[in-house]
Coordinates of C-alpha atoms (C1' of nucleotides) in Angstrom, one line a residue:
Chain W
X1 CA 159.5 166.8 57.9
X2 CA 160.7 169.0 55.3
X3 CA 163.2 166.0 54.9
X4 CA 167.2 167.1 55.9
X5 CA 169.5 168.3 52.8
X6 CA 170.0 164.2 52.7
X7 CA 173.8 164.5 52.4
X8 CA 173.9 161.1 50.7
X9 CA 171.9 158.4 48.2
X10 CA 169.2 156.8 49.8
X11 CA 168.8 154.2 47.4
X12 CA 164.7 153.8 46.8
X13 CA 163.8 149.4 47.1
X14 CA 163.5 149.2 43.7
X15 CA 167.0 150.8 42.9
X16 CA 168.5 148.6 45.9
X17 CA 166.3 145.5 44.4
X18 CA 168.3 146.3 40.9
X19 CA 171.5 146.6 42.0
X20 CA 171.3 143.1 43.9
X21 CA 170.0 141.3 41.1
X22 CA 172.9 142.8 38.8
X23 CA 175.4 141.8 41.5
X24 CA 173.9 137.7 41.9
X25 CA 174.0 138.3 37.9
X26 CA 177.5 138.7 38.3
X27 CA 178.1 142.2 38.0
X28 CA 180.8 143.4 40.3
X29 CA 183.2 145.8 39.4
X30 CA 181.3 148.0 36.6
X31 CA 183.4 150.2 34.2
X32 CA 182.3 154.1 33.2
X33 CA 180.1 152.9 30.3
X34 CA 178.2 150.6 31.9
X35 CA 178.0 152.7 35.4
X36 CA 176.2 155.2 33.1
X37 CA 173.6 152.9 31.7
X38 CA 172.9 151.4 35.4
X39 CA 173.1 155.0 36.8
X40 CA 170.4 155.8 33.5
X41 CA 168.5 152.6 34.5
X42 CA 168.4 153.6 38.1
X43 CA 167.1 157.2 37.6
X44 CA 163.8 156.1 37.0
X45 CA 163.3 155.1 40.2
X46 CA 164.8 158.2 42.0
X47 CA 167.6 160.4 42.2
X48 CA 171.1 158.7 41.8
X49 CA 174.1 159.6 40.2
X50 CA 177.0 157.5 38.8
X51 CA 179.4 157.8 41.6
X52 CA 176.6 156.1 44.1
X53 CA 176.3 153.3 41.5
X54 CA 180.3 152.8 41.3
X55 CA 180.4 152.9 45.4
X56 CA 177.7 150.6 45.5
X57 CA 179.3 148.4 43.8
X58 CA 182.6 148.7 45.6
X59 CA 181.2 148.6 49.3
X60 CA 178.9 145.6 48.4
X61 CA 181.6 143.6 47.2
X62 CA 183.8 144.9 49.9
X63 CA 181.6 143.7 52.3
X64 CA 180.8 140.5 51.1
X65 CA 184.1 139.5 51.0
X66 CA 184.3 140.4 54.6
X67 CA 181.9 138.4 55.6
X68 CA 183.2 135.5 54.2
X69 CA 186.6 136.3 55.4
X70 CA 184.9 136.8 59.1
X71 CA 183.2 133.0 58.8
X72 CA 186.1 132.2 57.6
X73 CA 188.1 132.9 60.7
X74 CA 185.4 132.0 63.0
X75 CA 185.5 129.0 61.4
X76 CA 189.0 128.1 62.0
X77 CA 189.2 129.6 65.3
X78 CA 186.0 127.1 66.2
X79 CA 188.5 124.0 64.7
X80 CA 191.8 125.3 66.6
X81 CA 189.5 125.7 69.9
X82 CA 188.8 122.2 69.4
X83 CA 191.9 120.9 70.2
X84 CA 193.1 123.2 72.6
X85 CA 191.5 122.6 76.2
X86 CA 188.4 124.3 77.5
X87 CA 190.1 127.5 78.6
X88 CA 187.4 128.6 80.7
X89 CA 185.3 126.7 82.8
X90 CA 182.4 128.0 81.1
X91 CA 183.5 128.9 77.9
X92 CA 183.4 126.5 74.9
X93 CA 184.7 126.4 71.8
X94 CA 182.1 127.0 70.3
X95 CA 181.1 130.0 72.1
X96 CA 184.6 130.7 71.8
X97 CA 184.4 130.5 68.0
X98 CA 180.9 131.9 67.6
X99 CA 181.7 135.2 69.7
X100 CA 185.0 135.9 67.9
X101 CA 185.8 139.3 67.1
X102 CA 185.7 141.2 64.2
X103 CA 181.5 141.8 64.5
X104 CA 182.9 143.2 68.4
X105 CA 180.1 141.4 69.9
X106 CA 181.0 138.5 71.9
X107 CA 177.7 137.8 72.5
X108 CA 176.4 135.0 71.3
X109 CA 175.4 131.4 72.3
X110 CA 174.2 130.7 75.6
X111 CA 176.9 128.5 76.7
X112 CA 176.1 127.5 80.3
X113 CA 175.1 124.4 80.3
X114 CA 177.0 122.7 78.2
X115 CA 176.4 119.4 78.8
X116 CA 179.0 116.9 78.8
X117 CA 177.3 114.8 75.3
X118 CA 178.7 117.9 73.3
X119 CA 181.8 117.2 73.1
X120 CA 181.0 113.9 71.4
X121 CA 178.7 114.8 68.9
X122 CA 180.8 116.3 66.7
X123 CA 180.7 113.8 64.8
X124 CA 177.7 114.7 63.0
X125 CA 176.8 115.8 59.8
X126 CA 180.0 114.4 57.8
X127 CA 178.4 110.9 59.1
X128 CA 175.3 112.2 58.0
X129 CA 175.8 112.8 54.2
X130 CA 177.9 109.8 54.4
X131 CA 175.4 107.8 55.6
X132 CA 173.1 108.8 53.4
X133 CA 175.1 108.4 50.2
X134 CA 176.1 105.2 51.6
X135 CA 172.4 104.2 52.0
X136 CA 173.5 102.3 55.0
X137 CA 171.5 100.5 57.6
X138 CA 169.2 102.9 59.5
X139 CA 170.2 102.9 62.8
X140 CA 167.9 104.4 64.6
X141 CA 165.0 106.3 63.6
X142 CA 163.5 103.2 62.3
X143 CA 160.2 105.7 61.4
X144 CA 161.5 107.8 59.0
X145 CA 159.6 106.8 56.0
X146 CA 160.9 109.1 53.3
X147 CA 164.1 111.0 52.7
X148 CA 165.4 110.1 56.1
X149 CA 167.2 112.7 57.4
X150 CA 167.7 116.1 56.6
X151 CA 169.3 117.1 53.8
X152 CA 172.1 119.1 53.5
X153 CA 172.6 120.6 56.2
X154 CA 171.2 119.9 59.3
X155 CA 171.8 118.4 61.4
X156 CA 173.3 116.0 63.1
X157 CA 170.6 113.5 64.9
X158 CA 170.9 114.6 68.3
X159 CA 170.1 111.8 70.2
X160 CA 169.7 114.0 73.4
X161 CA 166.0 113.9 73.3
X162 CA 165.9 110.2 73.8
X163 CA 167.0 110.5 77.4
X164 CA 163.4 111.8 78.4
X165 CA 160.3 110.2 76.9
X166 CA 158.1 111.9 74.7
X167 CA 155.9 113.9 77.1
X168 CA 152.4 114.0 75.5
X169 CA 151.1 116.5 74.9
X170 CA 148.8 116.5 78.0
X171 CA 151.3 115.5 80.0
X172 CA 153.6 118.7 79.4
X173 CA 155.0 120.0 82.6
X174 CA 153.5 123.4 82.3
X175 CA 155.7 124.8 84.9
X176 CA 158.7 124.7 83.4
X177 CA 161.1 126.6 81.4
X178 CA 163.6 127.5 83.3
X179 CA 166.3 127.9 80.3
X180 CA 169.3 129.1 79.5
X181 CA 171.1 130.3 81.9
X182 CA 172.0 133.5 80.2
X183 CA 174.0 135.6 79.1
X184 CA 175.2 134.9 76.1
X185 CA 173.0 136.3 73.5
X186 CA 172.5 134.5 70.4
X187 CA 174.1 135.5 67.8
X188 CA 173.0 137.8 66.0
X189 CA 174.1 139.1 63.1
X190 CA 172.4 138.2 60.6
X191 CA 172.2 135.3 58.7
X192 CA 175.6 134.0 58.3
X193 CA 176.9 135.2 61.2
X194 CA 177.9 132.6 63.2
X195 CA 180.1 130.4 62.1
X196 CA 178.3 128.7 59.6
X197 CA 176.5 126.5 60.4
X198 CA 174.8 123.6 61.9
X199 CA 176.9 121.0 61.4
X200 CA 180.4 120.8 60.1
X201 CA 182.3 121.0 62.7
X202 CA 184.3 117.9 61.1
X203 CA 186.9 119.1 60.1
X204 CA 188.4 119.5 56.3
Chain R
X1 CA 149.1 101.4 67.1
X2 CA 146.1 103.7 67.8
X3 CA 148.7 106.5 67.7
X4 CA 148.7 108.2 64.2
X5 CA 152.8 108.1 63.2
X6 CA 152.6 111.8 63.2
X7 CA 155.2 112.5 60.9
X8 CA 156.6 115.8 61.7
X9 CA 157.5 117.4 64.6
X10 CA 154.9 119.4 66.4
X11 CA 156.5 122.3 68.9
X12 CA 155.1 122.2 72.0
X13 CA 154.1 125.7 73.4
X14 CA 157.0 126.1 75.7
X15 CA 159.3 125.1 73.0
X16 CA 157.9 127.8 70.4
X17 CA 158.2 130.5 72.7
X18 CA 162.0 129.7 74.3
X19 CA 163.0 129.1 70.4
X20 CA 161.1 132.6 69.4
X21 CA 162.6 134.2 73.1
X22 CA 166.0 133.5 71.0
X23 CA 165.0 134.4 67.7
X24 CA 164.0 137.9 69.6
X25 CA 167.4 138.0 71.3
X26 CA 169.2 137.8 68.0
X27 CA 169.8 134.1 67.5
X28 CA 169.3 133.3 63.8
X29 CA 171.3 131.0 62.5
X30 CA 173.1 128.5 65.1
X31 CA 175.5 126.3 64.3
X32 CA 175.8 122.3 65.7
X33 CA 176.5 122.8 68.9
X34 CA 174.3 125.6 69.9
X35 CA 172.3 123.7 68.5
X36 CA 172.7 120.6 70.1
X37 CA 172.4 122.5 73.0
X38 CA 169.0 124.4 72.2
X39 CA 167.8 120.7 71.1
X40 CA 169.0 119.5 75.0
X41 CA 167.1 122.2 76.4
X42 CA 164.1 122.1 74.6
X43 CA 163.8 118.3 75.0
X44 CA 162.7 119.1 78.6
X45 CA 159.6 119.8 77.1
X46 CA 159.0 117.4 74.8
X47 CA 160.4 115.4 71.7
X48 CA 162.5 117.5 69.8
X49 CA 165.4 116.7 67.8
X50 CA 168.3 118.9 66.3
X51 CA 166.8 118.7 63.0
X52 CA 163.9 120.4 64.1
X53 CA 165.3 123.4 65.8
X54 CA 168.0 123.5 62.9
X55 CA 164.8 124.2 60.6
X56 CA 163.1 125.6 63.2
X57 CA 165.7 128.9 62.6
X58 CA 165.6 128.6 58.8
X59 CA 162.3 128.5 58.3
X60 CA 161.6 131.4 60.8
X61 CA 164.2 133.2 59.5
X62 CA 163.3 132.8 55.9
X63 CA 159.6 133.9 56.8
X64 CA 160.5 137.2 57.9
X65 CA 162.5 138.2 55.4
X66 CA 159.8 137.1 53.2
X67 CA 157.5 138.9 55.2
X68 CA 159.6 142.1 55.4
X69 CA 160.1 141.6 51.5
X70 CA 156.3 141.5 51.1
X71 CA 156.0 144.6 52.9
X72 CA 158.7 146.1 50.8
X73 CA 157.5 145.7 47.5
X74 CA 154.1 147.1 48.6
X75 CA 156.2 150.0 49.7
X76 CA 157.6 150.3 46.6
X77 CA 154.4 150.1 44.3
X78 CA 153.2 152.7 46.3
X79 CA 155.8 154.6 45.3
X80 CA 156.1 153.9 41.8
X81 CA 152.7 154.9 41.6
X82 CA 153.7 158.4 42.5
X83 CA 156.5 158.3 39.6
X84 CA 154.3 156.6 37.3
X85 CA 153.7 160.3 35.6
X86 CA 156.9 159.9 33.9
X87 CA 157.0 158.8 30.1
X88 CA 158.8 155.7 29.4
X89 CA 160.7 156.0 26.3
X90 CA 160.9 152.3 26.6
X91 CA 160.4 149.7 28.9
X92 CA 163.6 147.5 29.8
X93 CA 163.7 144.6 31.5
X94 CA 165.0 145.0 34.0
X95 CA 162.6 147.9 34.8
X96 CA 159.8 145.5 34.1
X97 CA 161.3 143.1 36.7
X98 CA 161.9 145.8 39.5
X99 CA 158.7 146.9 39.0
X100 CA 156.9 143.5 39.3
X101 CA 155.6 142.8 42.8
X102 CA 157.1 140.8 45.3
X103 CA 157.8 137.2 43.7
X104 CA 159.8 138.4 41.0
X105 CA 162.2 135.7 39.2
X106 CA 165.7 136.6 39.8
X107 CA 167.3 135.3 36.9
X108 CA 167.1 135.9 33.2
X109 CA 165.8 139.8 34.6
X110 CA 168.9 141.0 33.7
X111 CA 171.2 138.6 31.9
X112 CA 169.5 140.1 28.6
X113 CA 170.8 144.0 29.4
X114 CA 173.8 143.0 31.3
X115 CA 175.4 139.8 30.0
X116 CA 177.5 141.3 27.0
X117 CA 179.5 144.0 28.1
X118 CA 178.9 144.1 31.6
X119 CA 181.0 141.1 32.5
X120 CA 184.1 142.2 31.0
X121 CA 185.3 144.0 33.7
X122 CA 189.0 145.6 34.1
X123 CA 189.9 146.3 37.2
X124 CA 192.1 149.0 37.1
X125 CA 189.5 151.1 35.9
X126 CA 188.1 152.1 39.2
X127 CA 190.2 154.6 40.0
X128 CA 189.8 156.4 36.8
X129 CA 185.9 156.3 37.1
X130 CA 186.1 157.9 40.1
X131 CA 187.4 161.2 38.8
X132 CA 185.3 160.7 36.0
X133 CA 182.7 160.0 37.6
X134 CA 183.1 163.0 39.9
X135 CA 183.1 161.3 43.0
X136 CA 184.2 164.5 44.4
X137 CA 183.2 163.8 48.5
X138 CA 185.2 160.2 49.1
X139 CA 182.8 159.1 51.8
X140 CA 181.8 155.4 51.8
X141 CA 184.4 153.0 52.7
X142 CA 184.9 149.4 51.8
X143 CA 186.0 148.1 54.9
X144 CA 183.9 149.0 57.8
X145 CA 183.3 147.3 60.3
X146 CA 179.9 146.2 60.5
X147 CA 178.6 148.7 62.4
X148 CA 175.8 149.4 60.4
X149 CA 175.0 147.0 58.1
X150 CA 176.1 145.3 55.6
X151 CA 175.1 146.8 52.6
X152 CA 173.8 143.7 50.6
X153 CA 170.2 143.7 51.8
X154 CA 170.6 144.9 54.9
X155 CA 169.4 147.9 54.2
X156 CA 167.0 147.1 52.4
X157 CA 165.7 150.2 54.1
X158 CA 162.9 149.1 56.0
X159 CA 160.8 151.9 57.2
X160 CA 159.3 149.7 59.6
X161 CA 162.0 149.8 62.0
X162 CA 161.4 147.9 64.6
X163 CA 164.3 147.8 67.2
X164 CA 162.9 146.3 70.0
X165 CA 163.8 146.0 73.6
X166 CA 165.8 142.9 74.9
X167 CA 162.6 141.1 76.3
X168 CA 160.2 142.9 78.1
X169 CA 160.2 141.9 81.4
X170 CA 156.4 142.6 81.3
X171 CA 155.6 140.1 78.7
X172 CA 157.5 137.1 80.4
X173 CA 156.2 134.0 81.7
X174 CA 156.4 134.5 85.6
X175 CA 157.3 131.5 86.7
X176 CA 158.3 130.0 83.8
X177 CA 161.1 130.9 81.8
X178 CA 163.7 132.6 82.4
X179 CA 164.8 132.9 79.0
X180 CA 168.0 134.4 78.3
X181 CA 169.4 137.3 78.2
X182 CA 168.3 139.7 76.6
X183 CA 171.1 141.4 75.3
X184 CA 169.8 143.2 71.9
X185 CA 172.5 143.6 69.4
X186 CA 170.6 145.6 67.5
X187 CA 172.3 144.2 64.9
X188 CA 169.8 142.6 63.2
X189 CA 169.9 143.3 59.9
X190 CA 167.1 142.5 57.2
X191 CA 165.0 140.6 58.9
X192 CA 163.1 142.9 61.4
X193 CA 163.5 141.3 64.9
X194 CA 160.5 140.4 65.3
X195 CA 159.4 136.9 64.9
X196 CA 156.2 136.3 64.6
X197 CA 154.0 135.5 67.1
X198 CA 153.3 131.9 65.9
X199 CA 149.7 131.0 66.6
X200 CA 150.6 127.6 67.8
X201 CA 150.3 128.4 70.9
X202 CA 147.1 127.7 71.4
X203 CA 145.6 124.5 71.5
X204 CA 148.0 121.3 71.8
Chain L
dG1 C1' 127.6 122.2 68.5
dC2 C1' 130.2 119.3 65.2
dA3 C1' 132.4 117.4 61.5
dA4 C1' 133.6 117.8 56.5
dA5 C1' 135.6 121.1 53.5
dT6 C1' 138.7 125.0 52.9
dT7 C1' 142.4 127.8 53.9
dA8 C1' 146.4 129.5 56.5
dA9 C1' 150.7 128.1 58.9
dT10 C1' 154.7 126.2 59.2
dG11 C1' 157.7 121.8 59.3
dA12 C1' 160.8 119.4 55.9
dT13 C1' 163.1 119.0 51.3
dT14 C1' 165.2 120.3 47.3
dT15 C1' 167.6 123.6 44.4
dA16 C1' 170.6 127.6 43.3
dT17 C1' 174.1 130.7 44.7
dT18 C1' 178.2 132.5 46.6
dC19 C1' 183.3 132.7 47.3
dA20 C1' 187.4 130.5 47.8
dA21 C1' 190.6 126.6 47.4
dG22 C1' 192.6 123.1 44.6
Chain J
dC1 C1' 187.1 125.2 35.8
dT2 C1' 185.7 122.2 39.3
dT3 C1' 184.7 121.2 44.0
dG4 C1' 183.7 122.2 48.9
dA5 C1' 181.0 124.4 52.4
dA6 C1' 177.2 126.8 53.9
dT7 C1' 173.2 128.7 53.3
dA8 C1' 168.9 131.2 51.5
dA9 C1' 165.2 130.7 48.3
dA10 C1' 161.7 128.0 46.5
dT11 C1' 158.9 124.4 47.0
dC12 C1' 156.5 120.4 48.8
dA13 C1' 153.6 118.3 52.4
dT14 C1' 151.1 118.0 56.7
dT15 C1' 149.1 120.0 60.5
dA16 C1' 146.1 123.6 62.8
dA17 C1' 142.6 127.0 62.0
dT18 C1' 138.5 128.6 60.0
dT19 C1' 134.3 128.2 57.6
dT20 C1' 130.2 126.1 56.4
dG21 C1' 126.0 123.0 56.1
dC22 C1' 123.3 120.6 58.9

DNA sequence: GCAAATTAATGATTTATTCAAG
DNA sequence: CTTGAATAAATCATTAATTTGC
């Protein structure tokens, strides 16, 4: 392929690997002075003039702030949804929330079978930390030598597996999966795509 | 208590290959109540709790990415190798870092080059540098809507593309799952779709 | 063949960042 | 400037694979 005019920069790794590490550094709006050392930097590794450096800079910062205004919104939608009714007979909030707009793909989460315990776990994660910092009584769980529960984040102990017993291993129905019901696609996006997270919902 | 505590959770084989059907589809990062819901599902099949599947998805997630990084950087030695003709006047830092493999330490790269000037921004001075920076073609703009990707790592430019199919109907489970849906977003972004075919399955 | 010894995977925790709100 | 919220990155720890000596 005798490789198209190339109308654009196509940043090489190690240029795109520089410009991140400046930008977590804290670099974000560059003047002319510095542009020219990055763009001088950056021509080691390939072909790259200023201006691509200055719209790198731009877009990146651009779009991070978008994402965070999108999980913002989600966010908030997923907390307003929560009070409102379900709408739809299938459709919960969270799917609701998750699906929102701006990425245009309303994919996401398999919502179907929402069981009824979902609505009453929200508790979660709040109680979590607080627990933990509170170094309360464990509850259940009584076998969770160490750090008890996760961290940060995660989650919320869903107590959903108890309703079933453990299901050795050589017991496992083999047969089985017969999943989500579909349709909903998962969310894609990318990391931070959904809503964030596992947990919060509690609202703040 | 002939039973050894077993202290982590230890997917079953159905479980691995639902919560990698949904890695495939997209899902990357759910939030409580999908995951709540995932957790319901997969309890069918043995003892699972949210906490599981919540790192389930991190950990997944964060071993592609490391995975697709890995493949990077080789990329990109490869490539250096081919510019290594040139004569380095001197050897920055930051150069140094960039050029370092895969497991490079983020900070203190470029704080040294950087750090001085660089954070003294002024706003207002973007416009100017346009002009003199010649940024004669405006193309790039800040607000996009995702349609692509988001310029932080997204693109890290993979060459690897891998844009899979929804779920080959070939490669499913007859009678067994059902999975979901299958609706590629092709959104994806750094992380390649593909997880990786866990070797778990075996043996349990 | 089969365990002990090694090594590869991958579950679970901890630590650092990021942006925005207060 | 500090704090809140939510990770992603880095790291720790255990389980499963495999290799190896008998």
């Amino acid at each position: 392929m005798p490789q198209a005019p190339s109308t654009r920069w196509c940043p090489t790794p190690e240029q795109l690997m520089i410009l991140e590490e400046m930008y977590k550094t804290g670099v974000r709006t560059p003047n002319a002075p510095q542009i020219q050392q990055i763009t001088a930097h950056l021509s080691y590794y390939g072909k790259i003039e200023g201006k691509n450096v200055f719209y790198w800079f731009q877009n990146h910062k651009a779009r991070d702030r978008q994402k965070l205004r999108r999980r913002l919104s989600r966010h908030q939608q997923l907390l307003q949804q929560h009070q409102m009714s379900l709408p739809l007979p299938q459709f919960h909030p969270m799917e609701a929330a998750a699906s929102y707009s701006s990425v245009l793909h309303p994919h996401q989460i398999f919502h179907q079978i929402i069981s009824p315990h979902f609505l009453q776990q929200e508790g979660t994660e709040a109680m979590n930390l607080i627990s933990k910092l509170e170094a309360s009584e464990g509850e259940e769980d009584p076998e969770r030598p160490p750090a008890t529960c996760p961290a940060s984040y995660a989650c919320e102990r869903v107590t959903v597996s108890e309703a079933r017993p453990p299901v050795p291993p050589c017991c496992r129905p083999t047969r089985t999966l017969d999943l989500f019901p579909t349709r909903s696609t998962g969310l894609i996006r990318e990391e931070g795509s959904t809503s964030k997270s596992s947990s919060c919902f509690t609202s703040h």
